[in-house]
Tab-separated table of C-alpha atoms and ligand atoms in Angstrom:
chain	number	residue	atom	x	y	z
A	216	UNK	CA	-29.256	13.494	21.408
A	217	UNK	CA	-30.303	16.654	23.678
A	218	UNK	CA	-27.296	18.618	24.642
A	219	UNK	CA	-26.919	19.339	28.140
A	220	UNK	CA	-26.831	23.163	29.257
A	221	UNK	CA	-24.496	22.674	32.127
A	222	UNK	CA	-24.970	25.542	35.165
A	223	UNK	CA	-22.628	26.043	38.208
A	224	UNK	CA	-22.819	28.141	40.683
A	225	UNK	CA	-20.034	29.143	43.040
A	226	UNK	CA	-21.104	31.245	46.700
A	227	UNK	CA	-18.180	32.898	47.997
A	228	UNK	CA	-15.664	34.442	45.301
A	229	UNK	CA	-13.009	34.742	48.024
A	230	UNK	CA	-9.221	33.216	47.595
A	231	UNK	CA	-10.772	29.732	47.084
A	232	UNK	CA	-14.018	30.586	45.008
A	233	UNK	CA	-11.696	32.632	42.515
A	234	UNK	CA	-9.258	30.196	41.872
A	235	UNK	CA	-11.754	27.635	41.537
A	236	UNK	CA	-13.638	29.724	38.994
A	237	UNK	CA	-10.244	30.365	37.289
A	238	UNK	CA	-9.405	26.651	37.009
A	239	UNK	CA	-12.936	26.027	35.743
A	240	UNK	CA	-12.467	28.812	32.904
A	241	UNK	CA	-9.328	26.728	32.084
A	242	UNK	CA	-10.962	22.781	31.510
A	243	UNK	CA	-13.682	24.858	29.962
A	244	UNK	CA	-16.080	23.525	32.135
A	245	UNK	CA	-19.774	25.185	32.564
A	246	UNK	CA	-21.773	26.212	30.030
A	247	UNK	CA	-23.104	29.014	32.541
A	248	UNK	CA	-20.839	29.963	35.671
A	249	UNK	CA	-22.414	31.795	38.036
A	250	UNK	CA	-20.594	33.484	40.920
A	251	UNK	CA	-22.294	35.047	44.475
A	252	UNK	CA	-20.722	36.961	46.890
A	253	UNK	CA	-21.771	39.561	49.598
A	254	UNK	CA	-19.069	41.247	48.376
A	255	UNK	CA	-21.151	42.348	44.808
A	256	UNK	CA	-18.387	44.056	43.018
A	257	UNK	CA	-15.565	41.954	43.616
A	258	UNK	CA	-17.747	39.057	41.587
A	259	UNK	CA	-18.464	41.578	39.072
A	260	UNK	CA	-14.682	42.740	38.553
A	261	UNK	CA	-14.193	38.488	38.750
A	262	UNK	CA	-16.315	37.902	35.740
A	263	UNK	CA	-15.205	40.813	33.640
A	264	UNK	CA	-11.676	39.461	34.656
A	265	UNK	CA	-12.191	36.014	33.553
A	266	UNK	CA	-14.100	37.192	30.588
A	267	UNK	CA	-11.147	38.185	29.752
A	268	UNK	CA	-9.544	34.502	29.641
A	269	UNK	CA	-12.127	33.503	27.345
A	270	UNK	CA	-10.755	34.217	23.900
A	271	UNK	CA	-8.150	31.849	25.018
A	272	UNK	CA	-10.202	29.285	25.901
A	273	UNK	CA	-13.333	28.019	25.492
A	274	UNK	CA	-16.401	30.926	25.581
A	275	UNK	CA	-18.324	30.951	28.436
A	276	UNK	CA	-20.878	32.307	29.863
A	277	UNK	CA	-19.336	33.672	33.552
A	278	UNK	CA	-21.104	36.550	35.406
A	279	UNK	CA	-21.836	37.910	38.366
A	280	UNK	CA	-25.121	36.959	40.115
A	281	UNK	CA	-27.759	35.840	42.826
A	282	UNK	CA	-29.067	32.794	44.787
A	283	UNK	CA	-32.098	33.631	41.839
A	284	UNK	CA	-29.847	32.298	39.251
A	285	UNK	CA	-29.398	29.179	40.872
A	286	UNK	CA	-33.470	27.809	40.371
A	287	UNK	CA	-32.039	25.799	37.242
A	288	UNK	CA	-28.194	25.012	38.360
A	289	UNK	CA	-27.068	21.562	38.534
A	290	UNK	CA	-24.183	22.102	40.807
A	291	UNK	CA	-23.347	24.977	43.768
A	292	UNK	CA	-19.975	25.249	45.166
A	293	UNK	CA	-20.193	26.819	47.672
A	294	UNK	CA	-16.358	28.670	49.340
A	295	UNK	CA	-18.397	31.068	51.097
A	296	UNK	CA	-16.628	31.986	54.733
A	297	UNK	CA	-14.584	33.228	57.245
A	298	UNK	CA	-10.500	31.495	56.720
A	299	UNK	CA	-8.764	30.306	59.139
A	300	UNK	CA	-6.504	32.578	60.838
A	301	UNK	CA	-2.730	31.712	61.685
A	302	UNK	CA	-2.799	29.400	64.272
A	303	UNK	CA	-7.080	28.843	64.150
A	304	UNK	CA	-7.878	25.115	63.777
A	305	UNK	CA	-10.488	24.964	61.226
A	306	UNK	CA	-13.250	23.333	64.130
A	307	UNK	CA	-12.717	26.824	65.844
A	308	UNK	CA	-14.506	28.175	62.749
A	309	UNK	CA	-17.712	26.545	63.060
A	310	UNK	CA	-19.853	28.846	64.557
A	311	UNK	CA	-18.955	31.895	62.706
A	312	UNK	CA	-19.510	29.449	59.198
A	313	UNK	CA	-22.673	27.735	60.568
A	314	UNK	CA	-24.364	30.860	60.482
A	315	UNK	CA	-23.239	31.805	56.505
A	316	UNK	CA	-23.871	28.591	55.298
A	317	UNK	CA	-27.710	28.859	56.772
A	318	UNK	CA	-27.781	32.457	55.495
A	319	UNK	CA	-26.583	30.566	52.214
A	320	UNK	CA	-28.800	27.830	51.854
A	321	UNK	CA	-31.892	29.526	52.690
A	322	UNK	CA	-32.240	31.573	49.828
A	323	UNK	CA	-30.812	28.969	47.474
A	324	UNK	CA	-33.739	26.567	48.088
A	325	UNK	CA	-36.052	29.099	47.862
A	326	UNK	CA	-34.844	29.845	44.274
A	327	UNK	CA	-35.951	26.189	43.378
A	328	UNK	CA	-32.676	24.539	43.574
A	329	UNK	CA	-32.611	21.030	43.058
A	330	UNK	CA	-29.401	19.996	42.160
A	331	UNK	CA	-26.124	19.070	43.989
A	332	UNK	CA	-23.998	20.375	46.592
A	333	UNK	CA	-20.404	20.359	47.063
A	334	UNK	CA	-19.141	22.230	50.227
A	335	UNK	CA	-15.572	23.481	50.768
A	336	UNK	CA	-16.057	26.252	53.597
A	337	UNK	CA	-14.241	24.583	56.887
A	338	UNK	CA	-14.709	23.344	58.984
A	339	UNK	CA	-15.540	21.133	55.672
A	340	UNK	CA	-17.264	18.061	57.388
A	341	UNK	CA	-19.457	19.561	60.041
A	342	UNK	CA	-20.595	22.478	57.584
A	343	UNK	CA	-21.518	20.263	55.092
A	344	UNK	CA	-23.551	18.265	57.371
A	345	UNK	CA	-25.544	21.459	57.958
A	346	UNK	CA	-25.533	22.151	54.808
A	347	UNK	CA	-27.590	18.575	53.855
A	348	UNK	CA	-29.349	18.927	57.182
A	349	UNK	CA	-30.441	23.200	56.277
A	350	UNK	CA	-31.390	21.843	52.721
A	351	UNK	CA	-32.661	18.816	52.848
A	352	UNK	CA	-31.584	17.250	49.517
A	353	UNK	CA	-30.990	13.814	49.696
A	354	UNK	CA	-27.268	13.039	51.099
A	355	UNK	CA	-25.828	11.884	48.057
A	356	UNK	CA	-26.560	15.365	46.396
A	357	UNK	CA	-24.846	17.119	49.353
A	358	UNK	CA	-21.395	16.192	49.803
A	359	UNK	CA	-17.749	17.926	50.855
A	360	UNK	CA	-14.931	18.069	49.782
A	361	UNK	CA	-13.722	15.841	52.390
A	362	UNK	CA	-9.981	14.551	52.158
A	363	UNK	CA	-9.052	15.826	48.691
A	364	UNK	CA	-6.701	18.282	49.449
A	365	UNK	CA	-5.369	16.300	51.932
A	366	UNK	CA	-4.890	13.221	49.182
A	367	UNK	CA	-3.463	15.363	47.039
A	368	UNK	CA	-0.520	16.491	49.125
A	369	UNK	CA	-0.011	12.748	50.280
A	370	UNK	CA	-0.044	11.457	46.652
A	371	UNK	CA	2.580	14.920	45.995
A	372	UNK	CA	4.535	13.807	48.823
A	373	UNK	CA	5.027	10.069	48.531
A	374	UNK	CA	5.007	10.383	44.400
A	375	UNK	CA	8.458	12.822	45.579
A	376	UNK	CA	9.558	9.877	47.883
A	377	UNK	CA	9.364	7.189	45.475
A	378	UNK	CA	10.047	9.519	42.269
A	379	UNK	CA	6.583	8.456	40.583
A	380	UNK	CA	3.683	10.743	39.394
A	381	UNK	CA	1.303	11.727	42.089
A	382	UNK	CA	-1.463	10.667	40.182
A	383	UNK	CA	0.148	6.969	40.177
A	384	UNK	CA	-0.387	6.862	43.914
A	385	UNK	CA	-3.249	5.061	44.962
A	386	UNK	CA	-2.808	6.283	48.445
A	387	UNK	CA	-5.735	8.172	50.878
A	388	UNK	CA	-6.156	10.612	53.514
A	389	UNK	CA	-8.710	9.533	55.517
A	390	UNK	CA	-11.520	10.364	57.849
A	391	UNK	CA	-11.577	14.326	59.349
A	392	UNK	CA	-10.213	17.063	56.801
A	393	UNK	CA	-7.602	18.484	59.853
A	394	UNK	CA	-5.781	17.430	62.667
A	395	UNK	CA	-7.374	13.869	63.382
A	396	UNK	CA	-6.904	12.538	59.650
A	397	UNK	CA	-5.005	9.442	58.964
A	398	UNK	CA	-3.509	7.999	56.062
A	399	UNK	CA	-4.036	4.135	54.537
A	400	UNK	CA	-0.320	3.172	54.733
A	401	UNK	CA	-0.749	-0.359	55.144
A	402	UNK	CA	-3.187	-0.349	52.091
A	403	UNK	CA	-1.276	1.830	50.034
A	404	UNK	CA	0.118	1.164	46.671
A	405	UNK	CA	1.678	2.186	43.619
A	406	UNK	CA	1.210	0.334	40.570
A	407	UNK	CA	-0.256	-2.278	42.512
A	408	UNK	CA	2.400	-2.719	44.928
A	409	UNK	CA	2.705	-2.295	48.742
A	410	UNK	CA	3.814	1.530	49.454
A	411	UNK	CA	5.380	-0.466	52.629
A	412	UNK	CA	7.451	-2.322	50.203
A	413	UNK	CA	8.941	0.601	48.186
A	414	UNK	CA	9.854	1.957	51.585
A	415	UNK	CA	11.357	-0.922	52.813
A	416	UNK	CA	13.561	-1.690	49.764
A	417	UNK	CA	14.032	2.986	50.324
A	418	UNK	CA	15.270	2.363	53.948
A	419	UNK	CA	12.109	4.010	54.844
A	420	UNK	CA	10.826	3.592	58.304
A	421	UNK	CA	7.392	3.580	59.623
A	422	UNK	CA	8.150	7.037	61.220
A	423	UNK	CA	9.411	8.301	58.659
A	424	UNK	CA	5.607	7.779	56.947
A	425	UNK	CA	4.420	9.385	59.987
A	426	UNK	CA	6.646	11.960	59.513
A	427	UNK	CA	4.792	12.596	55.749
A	428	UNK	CA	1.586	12.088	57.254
A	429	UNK	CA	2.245	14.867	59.849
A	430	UNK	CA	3.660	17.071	56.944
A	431	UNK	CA	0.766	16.369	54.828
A	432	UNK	CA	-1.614	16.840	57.555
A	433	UNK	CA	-0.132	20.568	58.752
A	434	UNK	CA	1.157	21.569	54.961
A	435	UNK	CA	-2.081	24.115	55.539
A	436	UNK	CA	-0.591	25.572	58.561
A	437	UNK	CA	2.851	26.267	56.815
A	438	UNK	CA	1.733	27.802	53.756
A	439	UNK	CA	-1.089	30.026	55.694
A	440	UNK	CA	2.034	30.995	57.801
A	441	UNK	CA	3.440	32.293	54.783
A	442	UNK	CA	1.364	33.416	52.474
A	443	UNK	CA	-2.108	33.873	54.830
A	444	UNK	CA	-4.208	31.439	53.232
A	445	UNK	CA	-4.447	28.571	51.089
A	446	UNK	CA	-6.555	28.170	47.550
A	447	UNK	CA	-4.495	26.861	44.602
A	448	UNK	CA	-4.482	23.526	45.951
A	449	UNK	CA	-8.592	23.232	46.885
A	450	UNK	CA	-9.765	25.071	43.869
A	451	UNK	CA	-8.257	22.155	41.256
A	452	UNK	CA	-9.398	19.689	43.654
A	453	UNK	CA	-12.776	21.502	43.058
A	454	UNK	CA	-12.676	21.630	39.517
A	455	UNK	CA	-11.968	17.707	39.541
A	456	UNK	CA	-14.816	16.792	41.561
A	457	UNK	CA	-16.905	19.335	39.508
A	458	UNK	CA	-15.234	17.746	36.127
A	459	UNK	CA	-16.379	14.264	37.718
A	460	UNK	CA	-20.171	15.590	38.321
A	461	UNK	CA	-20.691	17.654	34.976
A	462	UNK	CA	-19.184	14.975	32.992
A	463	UNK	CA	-20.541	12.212	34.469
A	464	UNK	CA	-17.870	9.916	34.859
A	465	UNK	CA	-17.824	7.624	37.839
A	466	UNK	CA	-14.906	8.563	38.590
A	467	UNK	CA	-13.561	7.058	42.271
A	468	UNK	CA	-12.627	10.728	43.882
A	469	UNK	CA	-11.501	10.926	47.769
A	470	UNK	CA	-14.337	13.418	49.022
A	471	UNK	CA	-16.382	14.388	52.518
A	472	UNK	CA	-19.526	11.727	52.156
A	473	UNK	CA	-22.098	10.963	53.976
A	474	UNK	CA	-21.911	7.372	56.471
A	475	UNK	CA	-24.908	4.819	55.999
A	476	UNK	CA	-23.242	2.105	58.334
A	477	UNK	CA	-19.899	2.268	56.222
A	478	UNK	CA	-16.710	1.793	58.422
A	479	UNK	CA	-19.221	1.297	61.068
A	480	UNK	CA	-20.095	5.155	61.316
A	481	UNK	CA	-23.519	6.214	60.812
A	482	UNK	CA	-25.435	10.363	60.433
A	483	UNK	CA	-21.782	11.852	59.593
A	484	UNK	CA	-19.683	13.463	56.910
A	485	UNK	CA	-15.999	12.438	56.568
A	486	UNK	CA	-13.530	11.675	54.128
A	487	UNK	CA	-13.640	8.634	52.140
A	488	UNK	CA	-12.976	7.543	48.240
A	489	UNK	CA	-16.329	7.728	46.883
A	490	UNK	CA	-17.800	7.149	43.112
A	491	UNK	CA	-18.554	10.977	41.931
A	492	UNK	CA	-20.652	10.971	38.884
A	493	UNK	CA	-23.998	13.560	37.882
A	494	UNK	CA	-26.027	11.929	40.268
A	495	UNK	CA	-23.530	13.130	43.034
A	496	UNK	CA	-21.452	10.541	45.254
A	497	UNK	CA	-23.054	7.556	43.452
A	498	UNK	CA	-22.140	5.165	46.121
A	499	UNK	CA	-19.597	4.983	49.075
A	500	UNK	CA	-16.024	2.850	48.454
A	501	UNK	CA	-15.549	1.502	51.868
A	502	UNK	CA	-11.711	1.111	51.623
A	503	UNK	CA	-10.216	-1.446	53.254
A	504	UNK	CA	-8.615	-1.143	56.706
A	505	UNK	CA	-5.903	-2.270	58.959
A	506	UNK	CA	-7.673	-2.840	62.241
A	507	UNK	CA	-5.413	0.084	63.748
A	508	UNK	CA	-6.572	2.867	61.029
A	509	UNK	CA	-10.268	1.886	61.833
A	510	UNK	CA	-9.858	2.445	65.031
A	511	UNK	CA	-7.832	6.009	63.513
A	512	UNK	CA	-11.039	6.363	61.392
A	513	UNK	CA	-12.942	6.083	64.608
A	514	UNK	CA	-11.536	8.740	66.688
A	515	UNK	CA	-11.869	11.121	63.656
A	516	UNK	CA	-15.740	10.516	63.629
A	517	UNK	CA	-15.797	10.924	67.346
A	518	UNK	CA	-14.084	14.219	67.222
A	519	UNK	CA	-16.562	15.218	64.198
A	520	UNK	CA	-19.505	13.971	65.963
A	521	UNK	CA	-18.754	15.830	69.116
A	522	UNK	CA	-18.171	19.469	66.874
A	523	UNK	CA	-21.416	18.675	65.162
A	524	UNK	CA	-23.340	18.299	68.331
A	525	UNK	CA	-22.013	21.560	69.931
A	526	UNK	CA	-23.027	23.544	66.722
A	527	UNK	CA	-26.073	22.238	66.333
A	528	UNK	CA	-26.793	22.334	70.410
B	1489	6V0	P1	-11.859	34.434	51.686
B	1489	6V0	O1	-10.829	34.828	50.702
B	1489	6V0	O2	-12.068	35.279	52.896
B	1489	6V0	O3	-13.247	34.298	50.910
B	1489	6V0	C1	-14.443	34.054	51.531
B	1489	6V0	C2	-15.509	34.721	50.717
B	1489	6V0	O4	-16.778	34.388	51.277
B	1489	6V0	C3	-15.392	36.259	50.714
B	1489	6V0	O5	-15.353	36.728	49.377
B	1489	6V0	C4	-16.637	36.707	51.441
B	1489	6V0	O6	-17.150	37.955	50.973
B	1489	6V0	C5	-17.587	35.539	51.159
B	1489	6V0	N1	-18.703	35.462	52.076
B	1489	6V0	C6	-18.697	35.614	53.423
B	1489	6V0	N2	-19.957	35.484	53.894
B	1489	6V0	C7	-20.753	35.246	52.834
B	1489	6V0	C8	-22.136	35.013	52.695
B	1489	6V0	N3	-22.952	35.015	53.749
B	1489	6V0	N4	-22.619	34.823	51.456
B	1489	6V0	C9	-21.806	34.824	50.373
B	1489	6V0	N5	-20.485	35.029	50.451
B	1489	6V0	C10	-19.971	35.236	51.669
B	1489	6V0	O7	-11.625	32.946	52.209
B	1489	6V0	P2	-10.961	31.736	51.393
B	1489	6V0	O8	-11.466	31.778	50.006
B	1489	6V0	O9	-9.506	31.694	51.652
B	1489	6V0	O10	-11.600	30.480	52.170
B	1489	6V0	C11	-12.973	30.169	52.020
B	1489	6V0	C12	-13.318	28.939	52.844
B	1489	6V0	O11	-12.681	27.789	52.296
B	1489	6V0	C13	-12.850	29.035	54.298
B	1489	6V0	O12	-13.843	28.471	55.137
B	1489	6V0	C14	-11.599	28.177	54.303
B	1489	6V0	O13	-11.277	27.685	55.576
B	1489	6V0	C15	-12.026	27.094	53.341
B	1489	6V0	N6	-10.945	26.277	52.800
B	1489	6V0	C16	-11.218	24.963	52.635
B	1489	6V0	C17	-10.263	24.072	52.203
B	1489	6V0	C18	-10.609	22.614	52.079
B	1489	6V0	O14	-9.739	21.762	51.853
B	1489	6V0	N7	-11.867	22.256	52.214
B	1489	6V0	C19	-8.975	24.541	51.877
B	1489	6V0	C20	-8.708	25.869	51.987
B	1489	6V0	C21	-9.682	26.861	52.460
C-alpha cells in the first residue's frame, strides 16, 4: 500500500478561505495545506494561527505560500475575490473577479499544476467557467461550488419545517447559485417520501414552499445585511466537497458542474447533484424534473449564458 501525501491549496485567505482552512484543520484533512493571498501576512498570521489548533487536532502541515507550491497539489480552492457588497448581486461582480481569477490561474499552471479545481469566488458559475476555459484542465477537474450553500439552507430550512435532520433531506437547489435558482419540490423527499406529502398532511401550501425557496434563495442578502458578509456556511460546504475529493468517496454532492447535453444544456456551469470523488465530478446525476422546473432550470442557464458571453465579449 503507498500512502497518499494529500496537498491543498487554498487562493484567497479572505472571510471564506479562512474559515474553510479552519474547518479543514478541524476533519484533519490535508496532509499539506497551503494558503495564497496578495495579502502575504495575513496568510502568514493564518498559519501561525491555525498552527496553533494543531495540538488539538490532528498535526498538519499549514503554511503560508505561493502559486510555486502548488506544481504537486491535488486540489486548489480557490476564495480569491472581491464580496459582494450590500445590495450587489453576485453577476455584478464578474468583471472585477474575471480579472483575479486569470491573474490566478496563470501562474498556477505555470507551476505545473495538474490537479483539480474547485471554485467558490462569485459570481461562482461564470468564474468557474473561466476558470476551466483560462486553464484548460479537462471539465471534470474544474468544477464550482455550484448550489451547495444554497442546498444546505433548503435542507436547514425544510429539516426545521418538518422537524427532521437536514442531512435527512434529500431536497436540491438547482441551476444558478443566486437569484434565478429553483428548488426540486415536486421531487423532493424525506426518507423516501414526497416533501409535498409532509406538507400536505402540515397544512403547508405551495406558497408557502415558495416562500422557503425565496428565504433560502436571499438568506445571503440578510446575513450580509447584518454582519457584511457570509463564510461559515460556504467554507463547511468546502471542506465536504474537499472531504469527498481527498477521500475518494463517490459521494453524490450538489455542486457547479459542467453540462455535456444534461438537462438539455450544453458549454455551461450550473448547479446540479453530481458524483464527487478524486477524479473530480466523476459523472453528472441528471435529477429528475417536473416539466415546470426544467423549464426553471432553463431560464437559469439562459441568464448564465448571457453573463458568460458579456465577460468573455
Ligand atoms: P474577502 O474576505 O474580501 O476575501 C477575499 C480574499 O481574496 C482577500 O483576502 C484578498 O486579499 C484575496 N484576493 C484578492 N485578489 C486576489 C488575487 N489576485 N490573488 C490572491 N488573492 C486575492 O472575501 P470573502 O472571503 O468574503 O469572499 C470571497 C469570495 O467568495 C467572493 O467572491 C464571495 O462573493 C464568494 N462567496 C461565495 C459563496 C458561494 O456560495 N460560492 C458564498 C459566500 C462568498
Amino acid at each position: 500500500m503507498t500512502l497518499q501525501r494529500q496537498k491543498v491549496v487554498l487562493v484567497g485567505d479572505g472571510a471564506v478561505g479562512s474559515s474553510y482552512a479552519f474547518a479543514m484543520a478541524q476533519q484533519g484533512l490535508a496532509e499539506e495545506f497551503v494558503i495564497v493571498d496578495v495579502f502575504k501576512e495575513r496568510t502568514e498570521g493564518d498559519a501561525m494561527d491555525l498552527e496553533d489548533a494543531q495540538a488539538f487536532t490532528a498535526p498538519k502541515n499549514i503554511y503560508s505560500g505561493d502559486y510555486n507550491d502548488a506544481g504537486d497539489a491535488d486540489l486548489v480552492v480557490i476564495t480569491a475575490g472581491a464580496p459582494q457588497k450590500p445590495g450587489e448581486t453576485r453577476l455584478e461582480l464578474v468583471d472585477k473577479n474575471m480579472k483575479i481569477m486569470k491573474s490566478i490561474i496563470d501562474p498556477l499552471m505555470a507551476s505545473g499544476f495538474d490537479g483539480i479545481i474547485l471554485v467558490a469566488a462569485n459570481p461562482v458559475d461564470v468564474l468557474t467557467y473561466a476558470a476551466q476555459k483560462f486553464s484548460g484542465l479537462p471539465t471534470s477537474r474544474v468544477f464550482g461550488s455550484g448550489t451547495s450553500l444554497d442546498t444546505a439552507r433548503l435542507r436547514a430550512a425544510l429539516g426545521k419545517k418538518f422537524n427532521v435532520d437536514p442531512r435527512s433531506v434529500d431536497a436540491y437547489i438547482l441551476g444558478e447559485h443566486g437569484d434565478s435558482e429553483f428548488a426540486n419540490f415536486d421531487e423532493a423527499t424525506i426518507g423516501g417520501r414526497p416533501v409535498k406529502v409532509f406538507a400536505e398532511e402540515a397544512g403547508i401550501t405551495d406558497a408557502d414552499l415558495d416562500q422557503i425557496l425565496y428565504e433560502t434563495a436571499h438568506k445571503a442578502y440578510e446575513i450580509i445585511n447584518r454582519k457584511g458578509a457570509t463564510f461559515y456556511g460556504i467554507a463547511t460546504a468546502l471542506m465536504r466537497i474537499s472531504k469527498a475529493i481527498l477521500r475518494n468517496e463517490n459521494a453524490v454532492l450538489p455542486v457547479g458542474a459542467y453540462m455535456q447535453g444534461e438537462y438539455g444544456l450544453n458549454d455551461i456551469y450550473i448547479g446540479t447533484p453530481a458524483v464527487i470523488n478524486n477524479q473530480g465530478v466523476a459523472s453528472v446525476i441528471e435529477t429528475p424534473l417536473s416539466e415546470k422546473e426544467l423549464k426553471q432550470m432553463s431560464d437559469s442557464a439562459t441568464t448564465l449564458k448571457k453573463v458568460a458571453e458579456d465577460a468573455f465579449a
